[in-house]
Amino acid sequence: MSRFATTVPLYAQFRPPYPPAFFRTVAERLGFSKQHALIDLGTGPGLLALGFAAYVGRIVGVDPEPAMIAAAREAAVRTGQAFALIEGRAEQLPHDVGTFEVVTIGRALHWMDRAAIAALFERLVAPNGVIVVCSARSAADGRNPWLDEYNAARQFWSGTDGSAHHRQDLAALLGGTRFRLAETIEVESNHEITPRDLAQRVLTFSTSSPAVLGDKAGAMLADVERRMQRFSREGVITEIVVSKAEIARET
C-alpha cells in the first residue's frame, strides 16, 4: 500500500482549502484561456486541476496512487468536468503525452525526483508556457493562535517534525533549465473549522495516516480535538489560509 492510500477519503475535505479567489486571481494574472491545456502533476483528488478547469480548455491529471485517481475521477463526475487522468509517476510520463501551456504541481513537488522533474519540465512545457507550483497553508504569523499547539500535537503523534519531506526549493530545482522563478502570487482567505475536523486533518499527512497510526488513531483524534477545544468559540475555530502560487517562466 502506498503512503497516501489511506488518506484518500480525508484529503480533499480536511486539508487547508484553495478558495475560488485563488484560482481566479492566478488565471487572470497569467492570462489563462480556453486555448490553453493544463497538466497537474501529483494531482491527488484533482483539487488544482478542477479549480483551474473553468479558465483553460483542457485538463489532465497524473498521480501514482490508484485511489487518488479514482477520487479525482469521482470529483470530475460530480462537477460535470472532462478530466483526463493518467495513473503513474510524473517522472515516467511518456514522450507522446504532448506539451502544455500550464503545468501545475500542488503538495507533491517534494516527493518527486529533482533531476527527473527538471528534465520533464524541459519537454512538457509548451513555448511561452508556465509552471505553477501551489500550496495552501495555515498562516504561521500568529494570526492562527492554535497553530503552534496543533503542530506540536502532529509532531507527537507522527514522531517526526516534518523536516524529512520539506518542500523543494523551486528556484534551485530550475537551475540549469530554461526556466526561472518569475513571481509569486498569494491570496488570503479564512473559513471556520471545528476542532474535530482539525483532528481529522492529522490523518491526511503521510507521517500520520490511518495506515501509520493504526490502532493509535482514535487516541490521536481525541487528543488533538481536546487540545483545539480551548481555542474554539461556539464550537468553531477561524483559520486564516495563505494560498500561494510560485510561477516559473522561460528565461
CSV table of C-alpha atoms in Angstrom, one decimal:
chain,number,residue,atom,x,y,z
A,1,MET,CA,0.0,0.0,0.0
A,2,SER,CA,1.4,3.5,-0.9
A,3,ARG,CA,1.9,6.2,1.6
A,4,PHE,CA,-1.2,8.1,0.7
A,5,ALA,CA,-3.7,5.3,0.1
A,6,THR,CA,-5.4,5.6,3.4
A,7,THR,CA,-5.6,9.4,3.3
A,8,VAL,CA,-7.8,9.5,0.2
A,9,PRO,CA,-11.2,9.7,1.9
A,10,LEU,CA,-9.9,12.6,4.0
A,11,TYR,CA,-7.6,14.6,1.9
A,12,ALA,CA,-9.9,17.0,-0.1
A,13,GLN,CA,-12.2,17.5,2.9
A,14,PHE,CA,-9.7,18.4,5.6
A,15,ARG,CA,-6.6,20.0,4.1
A,16,PRO,CA,-6.5,23.8,4.0
A,17,PRO,CA,-8.7,24.7,1.1
A,18,TYR,CA,-7.8,26.7,-2.0
A,19,PRO,CA,-10.5,29.4,-2.3
A,20,PRO,CA,-12.2,30.3,-5.6
A,21,ALA,CA,-10.5,33.7,-5.5
A,22,PHE,CA,-7.1,32.0,-5.7
A,23,PHE,CA,-7.9,30.2,-9.0
A,24,ARG,CA,-9.4,33.4,-10.4
A,25,THR,CA,-6.5,35.6,-9.4
A,26,VAL,CA,-3.9,33.2,-10.8
A,27,ALA,CA,-5.8,32.6,-14.0
A,28,GLU,CA,-6.3,36.3,-14.6
A,29,ARG,CA,-2.8,37.3,-13.7
A,30,LEU,CA,-1.3,34.7,-16.0
A,31,GLY,CA,-3.8,35.1,-18.9
A,32,PHE,CA,-5.2,31.6,-19.0
A,33,SER,CA,-7.6,31.0,-21.9
A,34,LYS,CA,-9.6,28.2,-23.4
A,35,GLN,CA,-6.8,27.7,-25.9
A,36,HIS,CA,-4.6,26.5,-23.1
A,37,ALA,CA,-4.1,22.9,-21.9
A,38,LEU,CA,-3.2,22.3,-18.3
A,39,ILE,CA,-1.5,19.2,-16.8
A,40,ASP,CA,-1.4,18.7,-13.0
A,41,LEU,CA,1.4,16.6,-11.7
A,42,GLY,CA,0.7,14.7,-8.5
A,43,THR,CA,-2.9,15.6,-8.9
A,44,GLY,CA,-4.3,13.7,-5.9
A,45,PRO,CA,-8.1,14.2,-5.8
A,46,GLY,CA,-7.8,16.8,-8.5
A,47,LEU,CA,-8.1,19.9,-6.4
A,48,LEU,CA,-5.9,22.1,-8.6
A,49,ALA,CA,-6.8,20.9,-12.0
A,50,LEU,CA,-10.5,21.1,-11.3
A,51,GLY,CA,-10.1,24.5,-9.7
A,52,PHE,CA,-8.5,25.9,-12.8
A,53,ALA,CA,-10.7,24.0,-15.2
A,54,ALA,CA,-13.1,27.0,-15.8
A,55,TYR,CA,-10.1,29.0,-17.1
A,56,VAL,CA,-8.5,26.6,-19.5
A,57,GLY,CA,-9.6,24.5,-22.4
A,58,ARG,CA,-8.4,21.0,-21.3
A,59,ILE,CA,-7.1,19.5,-18.0
A,60,VAL,CA,-5.0,16.3,-17.5
A,61,GLY,CA,-4.0,14.9,-14.1
A,62,VAL,CA,-1.2,12.5,-13.2
A,63,ASP,CA,-0.9,10.5,-9.9
A,64,PRO,CA,0.8,7.2,-8.9
A,65,GLU,CA,-1.9,6.3,-6.4
A,66,PRO,CA,-4.9,4.4,-7.9
A,67,ALA,CA,-7.2,5.5,-5.1
A,68,MET,CA,-6.3,9.2,-5.7
A,69,ILE,CA,-7.0,8.8,-9.4
A,70,ALA,CA,-10.4,7.3,-8.5
A,71,ALA,CA,-11.2,10.2,-6.2
A,72,ALA,CA,-10.3,12.7,-8.9
A,73,ARG,CA,-12.5,10.9,-11.4
A,74,GLU,CA,-15.4,11.0,-9.0
A,75,ALA,CA,-14.8,14.7,-8.3
A,76,ALA,CA,-14.9,15.3,-12.1
A,77,VAL,CA,-18.1,13.5,-12.5
A,78,ARG,CA,-19.7,15.5,-9.6
A,79,THR,CA,-18.7,18.8,-11.3
A,80,GLY,CA,-19.5,17.6,-14.8
A,81,GLN,CA,-15.9,18.4,-15.9
A,82,ALA,CA,-14.0,16.5,-18.5
A,83,PHE,CA,-10.7,15.4,-16.9
A,84,ALA,CA,-8.2,13.1,-18.5
A,85,LEU,CA,-6.3,11.1,-15.8
A,86,ILE,CA,-3.1,9.1,-16.1
A,87,GLU,CA,-2.1,6.7,-13.3
A,88,GLY,CA,1.7,6.7,-12.8
A,89,ARG,CA,4.6,8.8,-11.7
A,90,ALA,CA,5.0,12.2,-13.3
A,91,GLU,CA,8.7,11.5,-13.9
A,92,GLN,CA,7.7,8.5,-16.1
A,93,LEU,CA,5.3,10.3,-18.4
A,94,PRO,CA,5.7,9.1,-22.0
A,95,HIS,CA,7.1,11.5,-24.5
A,96,ASP,CA,3.9,11.3,-26.6
A,97,VAL,CA,1.9,13.0,-23.8
A,98,GLY,CA,2.5,16.3,-25.6
A,99,THR,CA,3.1,19.8,-24.3
A,100,PHE,CA,1.0,22.1,-22.1
A,101,GLU,CA,0.8,25.8,-21.7
A,102,VAL,CA,0.2,25.3,-17.9
A,103,VAL,CA,1.9,22.8,-15.7
A,104,THR,CA,0.7,22.7,-12.1
A,105,ILE,CA,2.0,21.0,-9.0
A,106,GLY,CA,0.5,21.2,-5.6
A,107,ARG,CA,1.5,19.4,-2.4
A,108,ALA,CA,3.6,16.9,-4.4
A,109,LEU,CA,6.9,18.5,-5.6
A,110,HIS,CA,8.9,17.4,-2.6
A,111,TRP,CA,8.0,13.7,-3.4
A,112,MET,CA,9.4,14.0,-6.9
A,113,ASP,CA,12.9,13.2,-8.1
A,114,ARG,CA,14.7,16.5,-8.5
A,115,ALA,CA,16.7,15.7,-11.7
A,116,ALA,CA,13.9,13.8,-13.4
A,117,ILE,CA,11.3,16.5,-12.8
A,118,ALA,CA,13.6,19.3,-14.1
A,119,ALA,CA,14.1,17.3,-17.3
A,120,LEU,CA,10.4,16.7,-17.5
A,121,PHE,CA,9.7,20.4,-17.5
A,122,GLU,CA,12.0,20.8,-20.4
A,123,ARG,CA,9.9,18.6,-22.7
A,124,LEU,CA,6.4,19.1,-21.1
A,125,VAL,CA,6.1,22.9,-21.0
A,126,ALA,CA,5.0,24.5,-24.3
A,127,PRO,CA,6.8,27.6,-25.7
A,128,ASN,CA,5.8,30.6,-23.5
A,129,GLY,CA,4.2,28.2,-21.1
A,130,VAL,CA,4.3,28.5,-17.3
A,131,ILE,CA,5.0,26.2,-14.3
A,132,VAL,CA,2.7,26.9,-11.4
A,133,VAL,CA,3.6,25.4,-8.0
A,134,CYS,CA,0.8,25.8,-5.5
A,135,SER,CA,0.3,25.5,-1.8
A,136,ALA,CA,-2.4,26.4,0.8
A,137,ARG,CA,-1.3,26.6,4.4
A,138,SER,CA,-2.4,28.0,7.7
A,139,ALA,CA,-0.9,31.4,8.2
A,140,ALA,CA,2.1,31.0,10.5
A,141,ASP,CA,2.4,34.6,11.6
A,142,GLY,CA,0.5,34.4,14.8
A,143,ARG,CA,-3.0,35.0,13.4
A,144,ASN,CA,-3.9,31.4,13.9
A,145,PRO,CA,-3.2,31.2,17.7
A,146,TRP,CA,-4.0,27.5,17.8
A,147,LEU,CA,-1.3,26.5,15.2
A,148,ASP,CA,1.7,26.0,17.4
A,149,GLU,CA,-0.2,23.7,19.7
A,150,TYR,CA,-1.6,21.9,16.6
A,151,ASN,CA,1.8,21.4,15.1
A,152,ALA,CA,3.1,20.1,18.5
A,153,ALA,CA,0.3,17.5,18.5
A,154,ARG,CA,1.1,16.5,14.9
A,155,GLN,CA,4.8,16.1,15.8
A,156,PHE,CA,3.9,14.0,18.9
A,157,TRP,CA,1.7,11.6,17.0
A,158,SER,CA,3.7,11.3,13.9
A,159,GLY,CA,7.1,11.0,15.7
A,160,THR,CA,8.6,13.5,13.2
A,161,ASP,CA,9.0,17.2,12.9
A,162,GLY,CA,8.1,17.0,9.2
A,163,SER,CA,11.5,18.1,8.0
A,164,ALA,CA,12.2,14.8,6.2
A,165,HIS,CA,10.0,15.8,3.3
A,166,HIS,CA,10.2,19.5,3.2
A,167,ARG,CA,9.1,21.5,0.2
A,168,GLN,CA,11.5,21.5,-2.7
A,169,ASP,CA,13.2,24.9,-3.4
A,170,LEU,CA,11.7,25.6,-6.8
A,171,ALA,CA,14.3,28.2,-7.8
A,172,ALA,CA,17.1,25.8,-7.1
A,173,LEU,CA,15.4,22.9,-8.8
A,174,LEU,CA,15.1,25.0,-12.0
A,175,GLY,CA,18.9,25.7,-12.1
A,176,GLY,CA,20.3,24.6,-15.5
A,177,THR,CA,16.9,24.6,-17.2
A,178,ARG,CA,15.3,27.2,-19.5
A,179,PHE,CA,13.0,28.3,-16.7
A,180,ARG,CA,13.4,30.8,-13.8
A,181,LEU,CA,11.2,31.7,-10.9
A,182,ALA,CA,9.4,34.8,-12.1
A,183,GLU,CA,6.8,35.8,-9.5
A,184,THR,CA,4.8,34.7,-6.5
A,185,ILE,CA,1.0,35.2,-6.2
A,186,GLU,CA,-0.6,35.0,-2.7
A,187,VAL,CA,-4.3,35.0,-1.8
A,188,GLU,CA,-5.5,35.0,1.7
A,189,SER,CA,-8.8,33.6,2.8
A,190,ASN,CA,-10.5,32.4,6.0
A,191,HIS,CA,-13.0,29.9,7.0
A,192,GLU,CA,-14.4,28.2,10.1
A,193,ILE,CA,-13.3,24.7,11.1
A,194,THR,CA,-14.2,22.5,14.1
A,195,PRO,CA,-11.7,21.1,16.5
A,196,ARG,CA,-12.9,17.6,15.3
A,197,ASP,CA,-12.1,18.4,11.7
A,198,LEU,CA,-8.7,19.8,12.6
A,199,ALA,CA,-8.0,16.5,14.3
A,200,GLN,CA,-9.1,14.6,11.2
A,201,ARG,CA,-6.6,16.7,9.2
A,202,VAL,CA,-3.8,15.0,11.0
A,203,LEU,CA,-4.8,11.8,9.3
A,204,THR,CA,-4.2,13.3,5.8
A,205,PHE,CA,-0.4,13.5,6.3
A,206,SER,CA,1.7,10.6,5.2
A,207,THR,CA,3.6,10.5,8.5
A,208,SER,CA,0.3,10.2,10.5
A,209,SER,CA,-2.0,8.5,8.0
A,210,PRO,CA,-4.5,5.9,9.2
A,211,ALA,CA,-2.1,3.2,8.0
A,212,VAL,CA,0.8,4.6,10.0
A,213,LEU,CA,-1.2,5.3,13.2
A,214,GLY,CA,-3.2,2.1,13.2
A,215,ASP,CA,-4.9,1.5,16.5
A,216,LYS,CA,-3.5,4.7,17.9
A,217,ALA,CA,-5.7,6.8,15.5
A,218,GLY,CA,-8.6,7.0,18.0
A,219,ALA,CA,-6.3,8.3,20.8
A,220,MET,CA,-4.8,10.8,18.4
A,221,LEU,CA,-8.2,12.2,17.3
A,222,ALA,CA,-9.3,12.6,20.9
A,223,ASP,CA,-6.1,14.3,22.0
A,224,VAL,CA,-5.9,16.8,19.1
A,225,GLU,CA,-9.6,17.6,19.4
A,226,ARG,CA,-9.1,18.2,23.2
A,227,ARG,CA,-6.1,20.5,22.6
A,228,MET,CA,-8.1,22.5,20.0
A,229,GLN,CA,-11.2,22.9,22.0
A,230,ARG,CA,-9.7,25.7,24.1
A,231,PHE,CA,-9.2,27.8,21.0
A,232,SER,CA,-12.7,27.4,19.8
A,233,ARG,CA,-15.6,29.8,20.1
A,234,GLU,CA,-19.1,28.3,19.9
A,235,GLY,CA,-17.6,25.1,18.6
A,236,VAL,CA,-15.5,26.5,15.7
A,237,ILE,CA,-12.1,27.9,15.1
A,238,THR,CA,-11.3,30.6,12.4
A,239,GLU,CA,-8.5,29.5,10.2
A,240,ILE,CA,-6.6,32.0,8.0
A,241,VAL,CA,-5.2,30.3,5.0
A,242,VAL,CA,-2.5,31.6,2.7
A,243,SER,CA,-2.7,30.2,-0.8
A,244,LYS,CA,0.4,30.7,-2.8
A,245,ALA,CA,1.4,30.1,-6.5
A,246,GLU,CA,5.1,30.2,-7.5
A,247,ILE,CA,5.4,31.0,-11.2
A,248,ALA,CA,8.2,29.8,-13.4
A,249,ARG,CA,8.7,31.0,-16.9
A,250,GLU,CA,11.2,30.6,-19.7
A,251,THR,CA,14.3,32.8,-19.4
